[in-house]
Short mmCIF file of C-alpha atoms and ligand atoms in Angstrom, two decimals:
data_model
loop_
_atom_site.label_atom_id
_atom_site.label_comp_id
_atom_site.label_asym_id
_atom_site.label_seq_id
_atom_site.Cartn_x
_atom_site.Cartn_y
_atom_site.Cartn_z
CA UNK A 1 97.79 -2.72 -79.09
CA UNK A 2 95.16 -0.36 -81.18
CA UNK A 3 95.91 3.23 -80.46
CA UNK A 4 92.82 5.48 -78.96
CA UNK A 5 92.25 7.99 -81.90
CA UNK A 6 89.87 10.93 -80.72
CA UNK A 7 88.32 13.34 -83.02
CA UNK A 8 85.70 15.91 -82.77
CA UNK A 9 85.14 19.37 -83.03
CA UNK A 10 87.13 21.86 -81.26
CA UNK A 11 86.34 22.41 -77.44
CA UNK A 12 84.85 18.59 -77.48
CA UNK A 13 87.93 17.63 -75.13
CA UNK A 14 90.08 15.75 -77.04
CA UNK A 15 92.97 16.88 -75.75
CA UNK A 16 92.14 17.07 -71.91
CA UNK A 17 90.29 13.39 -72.47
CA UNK A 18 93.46 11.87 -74.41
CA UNK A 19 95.78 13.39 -71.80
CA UNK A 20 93.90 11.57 -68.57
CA UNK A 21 93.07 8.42 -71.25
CA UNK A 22 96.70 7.67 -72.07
CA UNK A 23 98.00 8.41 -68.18
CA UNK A 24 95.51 5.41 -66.81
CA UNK A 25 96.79 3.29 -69.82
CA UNK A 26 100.35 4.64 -69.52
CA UNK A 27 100.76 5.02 -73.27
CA UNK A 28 102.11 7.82 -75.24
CA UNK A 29 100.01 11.08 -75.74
CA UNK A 30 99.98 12.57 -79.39
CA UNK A 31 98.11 15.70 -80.46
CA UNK A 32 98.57 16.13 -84.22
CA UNK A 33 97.87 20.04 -83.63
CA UNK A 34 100.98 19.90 -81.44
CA UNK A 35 103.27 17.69 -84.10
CA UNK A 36 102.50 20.32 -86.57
CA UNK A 37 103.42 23.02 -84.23
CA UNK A 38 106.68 21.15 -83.45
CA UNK A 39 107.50 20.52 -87.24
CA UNK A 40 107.16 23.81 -88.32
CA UNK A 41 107.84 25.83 -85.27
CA UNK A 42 104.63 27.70 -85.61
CA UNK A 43 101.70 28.14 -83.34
CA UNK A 44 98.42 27.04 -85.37
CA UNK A 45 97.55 30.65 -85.81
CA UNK A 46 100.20 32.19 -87.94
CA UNK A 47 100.24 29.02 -89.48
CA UNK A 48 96.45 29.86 -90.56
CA UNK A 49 97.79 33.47 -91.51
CA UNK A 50 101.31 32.71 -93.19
CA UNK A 51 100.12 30.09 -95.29
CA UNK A 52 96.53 29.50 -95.28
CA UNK A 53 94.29 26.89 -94.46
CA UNK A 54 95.08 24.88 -97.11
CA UNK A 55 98.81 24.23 -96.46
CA UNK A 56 97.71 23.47 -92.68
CA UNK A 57 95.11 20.59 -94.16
CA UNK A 58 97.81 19.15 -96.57
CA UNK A 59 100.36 19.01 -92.86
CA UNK A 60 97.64 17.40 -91.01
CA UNK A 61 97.58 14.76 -93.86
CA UNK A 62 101.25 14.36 -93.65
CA UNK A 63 101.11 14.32 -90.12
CA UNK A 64 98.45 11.07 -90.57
CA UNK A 65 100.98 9.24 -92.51
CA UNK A 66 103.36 9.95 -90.13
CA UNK A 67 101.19 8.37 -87.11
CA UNK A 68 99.90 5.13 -89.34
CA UNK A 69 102.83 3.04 -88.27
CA UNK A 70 101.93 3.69 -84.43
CA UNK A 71 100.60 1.64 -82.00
CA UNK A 72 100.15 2.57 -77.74
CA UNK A 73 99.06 5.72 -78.59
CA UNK A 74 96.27 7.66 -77.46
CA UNK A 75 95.79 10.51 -80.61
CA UNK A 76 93.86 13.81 -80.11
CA UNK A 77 93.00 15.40 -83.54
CA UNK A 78 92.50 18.88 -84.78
CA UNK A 79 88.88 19.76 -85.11
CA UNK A 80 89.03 19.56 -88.71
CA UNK A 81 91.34 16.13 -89.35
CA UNK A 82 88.34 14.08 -90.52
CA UNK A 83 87.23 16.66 -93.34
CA UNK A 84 89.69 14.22 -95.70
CA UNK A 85 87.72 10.93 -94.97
CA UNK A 86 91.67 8.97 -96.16
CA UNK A 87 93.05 10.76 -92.51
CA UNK A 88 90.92 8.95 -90.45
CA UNK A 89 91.16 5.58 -92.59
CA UNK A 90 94.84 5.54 -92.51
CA UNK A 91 94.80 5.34 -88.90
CA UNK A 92 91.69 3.33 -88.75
CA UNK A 93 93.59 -0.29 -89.39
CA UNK A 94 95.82 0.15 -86.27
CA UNK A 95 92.96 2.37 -84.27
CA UNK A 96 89.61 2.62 -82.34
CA UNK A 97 88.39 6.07 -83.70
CA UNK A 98 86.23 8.17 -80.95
CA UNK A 99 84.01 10.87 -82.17
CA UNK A 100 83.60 13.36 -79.10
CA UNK A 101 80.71 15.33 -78.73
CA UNK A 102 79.06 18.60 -77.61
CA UNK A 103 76.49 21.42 -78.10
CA UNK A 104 77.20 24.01 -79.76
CA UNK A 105 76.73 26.13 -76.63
CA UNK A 106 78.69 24.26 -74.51
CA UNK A 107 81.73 24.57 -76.82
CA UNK A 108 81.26 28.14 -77.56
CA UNK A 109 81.04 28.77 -73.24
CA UNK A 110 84.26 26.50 -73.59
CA UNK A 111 86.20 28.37 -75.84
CA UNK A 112 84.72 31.38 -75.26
CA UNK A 113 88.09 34.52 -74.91
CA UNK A 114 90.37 31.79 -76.53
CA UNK A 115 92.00 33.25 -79.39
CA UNK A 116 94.37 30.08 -80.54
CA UNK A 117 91.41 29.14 -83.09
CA UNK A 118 91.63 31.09 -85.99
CA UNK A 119 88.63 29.64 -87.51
CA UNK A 120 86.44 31.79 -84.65
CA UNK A 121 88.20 34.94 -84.76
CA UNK A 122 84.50 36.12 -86.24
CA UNK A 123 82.43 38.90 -84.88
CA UNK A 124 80.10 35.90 -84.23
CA UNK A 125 82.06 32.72 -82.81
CA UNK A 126 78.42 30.75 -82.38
CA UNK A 127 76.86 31.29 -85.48
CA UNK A 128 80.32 30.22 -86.88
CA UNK A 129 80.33 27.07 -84.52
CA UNK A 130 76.70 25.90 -85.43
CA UNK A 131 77.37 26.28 -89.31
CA UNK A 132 80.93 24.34 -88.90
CA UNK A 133 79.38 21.55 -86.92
CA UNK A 134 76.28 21.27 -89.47
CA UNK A 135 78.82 20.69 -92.26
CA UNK A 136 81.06 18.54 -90.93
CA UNK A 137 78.76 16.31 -89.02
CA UNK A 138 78.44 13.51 -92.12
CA UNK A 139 82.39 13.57 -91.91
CA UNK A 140 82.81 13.01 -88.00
CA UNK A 141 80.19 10.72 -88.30
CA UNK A 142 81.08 8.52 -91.12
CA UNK A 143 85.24 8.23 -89.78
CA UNK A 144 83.75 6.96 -85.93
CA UNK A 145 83.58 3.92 -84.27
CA UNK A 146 82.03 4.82 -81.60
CA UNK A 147 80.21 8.50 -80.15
CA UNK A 148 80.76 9.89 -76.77
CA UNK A 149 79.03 13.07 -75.25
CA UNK A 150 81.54 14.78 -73.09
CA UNK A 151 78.96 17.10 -72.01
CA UNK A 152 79.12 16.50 -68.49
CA UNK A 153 82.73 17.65 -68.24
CA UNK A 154 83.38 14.60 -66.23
CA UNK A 155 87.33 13.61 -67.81
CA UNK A 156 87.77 11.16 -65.37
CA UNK A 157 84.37 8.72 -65.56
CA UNK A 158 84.87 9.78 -69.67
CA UNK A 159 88.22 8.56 -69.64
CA UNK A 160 87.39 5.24 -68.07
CA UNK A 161 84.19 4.82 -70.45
CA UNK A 162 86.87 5.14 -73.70
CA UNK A 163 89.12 2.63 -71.83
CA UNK A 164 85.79 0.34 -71.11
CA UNK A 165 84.91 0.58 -75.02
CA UNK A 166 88.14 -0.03 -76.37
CA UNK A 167 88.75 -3.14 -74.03
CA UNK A 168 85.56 -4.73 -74.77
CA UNK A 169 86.18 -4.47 -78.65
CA UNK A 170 89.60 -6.48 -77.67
CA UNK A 171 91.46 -3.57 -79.02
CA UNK A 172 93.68 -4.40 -75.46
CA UNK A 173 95.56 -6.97 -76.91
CA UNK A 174 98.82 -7.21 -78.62
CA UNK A 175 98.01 -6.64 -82.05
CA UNK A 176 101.81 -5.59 -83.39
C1 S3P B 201 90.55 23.28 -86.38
C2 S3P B 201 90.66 22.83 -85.07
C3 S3P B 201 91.86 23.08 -84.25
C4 S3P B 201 93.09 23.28 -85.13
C5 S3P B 201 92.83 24.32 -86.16
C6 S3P B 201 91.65 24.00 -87.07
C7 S3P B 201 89.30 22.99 -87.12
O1 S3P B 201 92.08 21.97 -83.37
O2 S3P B 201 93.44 22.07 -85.76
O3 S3P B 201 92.60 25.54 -85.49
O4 S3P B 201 89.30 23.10 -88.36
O5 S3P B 201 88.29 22.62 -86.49
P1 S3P B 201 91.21 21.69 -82.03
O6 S3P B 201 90.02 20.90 -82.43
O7 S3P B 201 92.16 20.89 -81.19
O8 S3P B 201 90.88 23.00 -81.44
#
């Protein structure tokens, strides 16, 4: 069966929706910000300090080669997984790819006193947010299959909306 591969920008819910997704499907949860965490023994942050942005874009492309063979999996990405177009793609045979959205706002109220993104350690997280979103948006939109507001916060109708969309594309059956 296709895995669910979420992606987004951080504080769309990815991680709460994929949780609650792969429970009512009982398949395997995957966060590729946690499997970097695990492989280097790092939280995100000091990865971002210790080594720099780069070296955490070229583990999140490892960690996409890594999940290509997968199947039964519901994915959450890191916020920035899509910026290399060939992430998304190499999950894209053996996925359904949902790009999770939000305002700008409702993200920054989200994330708002959480200080595990080091991208918005700025003196002005929404200004930050709005210029992010503006230059990735041709890259989350051009790696989707489908686009899902999770504005209304509601993880449990959302969850059963990705499971609705994924079924009707026949993604249900056993493709492996
Ligand atoms: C990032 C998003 C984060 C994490 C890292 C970089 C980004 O993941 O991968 O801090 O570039 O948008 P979440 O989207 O899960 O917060």
């Amino acid at each position: 069966m296709k895995n669910i591969v979420l992606t987004g920008f951080m504080g769309t819910g990815k991680s709460s929706l994929g949780k609650i997704t792969a429970e009512k499907l009982g398949f395997e949860f995957l966060d590729t910000d946690d499997l970097i965490e695990q492989k280097t023994g790092l939280p995100i942050s000091k990865i971002f300090d210790g080594y720099g942005e780069d070296y955490f874009r070229e583990l999140e492309r490892e960690t996409a080669r890594e999940l290509a063979a997968l199947s039964h999996r519901v994915i959450a990405t890191g916020g920035g997984f899509p910026l290399n177009a060939a992430n998304v793609e190499i999950l894209r045979d053996n996925s359904f790819v949902i790009l999770l959205l939000a305002k700008a706002e409702t993200i920054f109220g989200r994330l708002v006193g959480n200080n595990s993104r080091p991208l918005l350690q700025t003196d002005d997280p929404l200004n930050v947010i709005r210029r992010l979103m503006d230059e990735r948006k041709e890259y989350y939109d051009s790696t989707a299959d489908f686009f899902l507001s999770t504005e209304s916060g509601d993880l449990d109708k959302l969850s059963d909306t990705v499971i609705a969309e994924w079924r009707k594309r026949g993604f249900d059956i056993e493709t492996d």
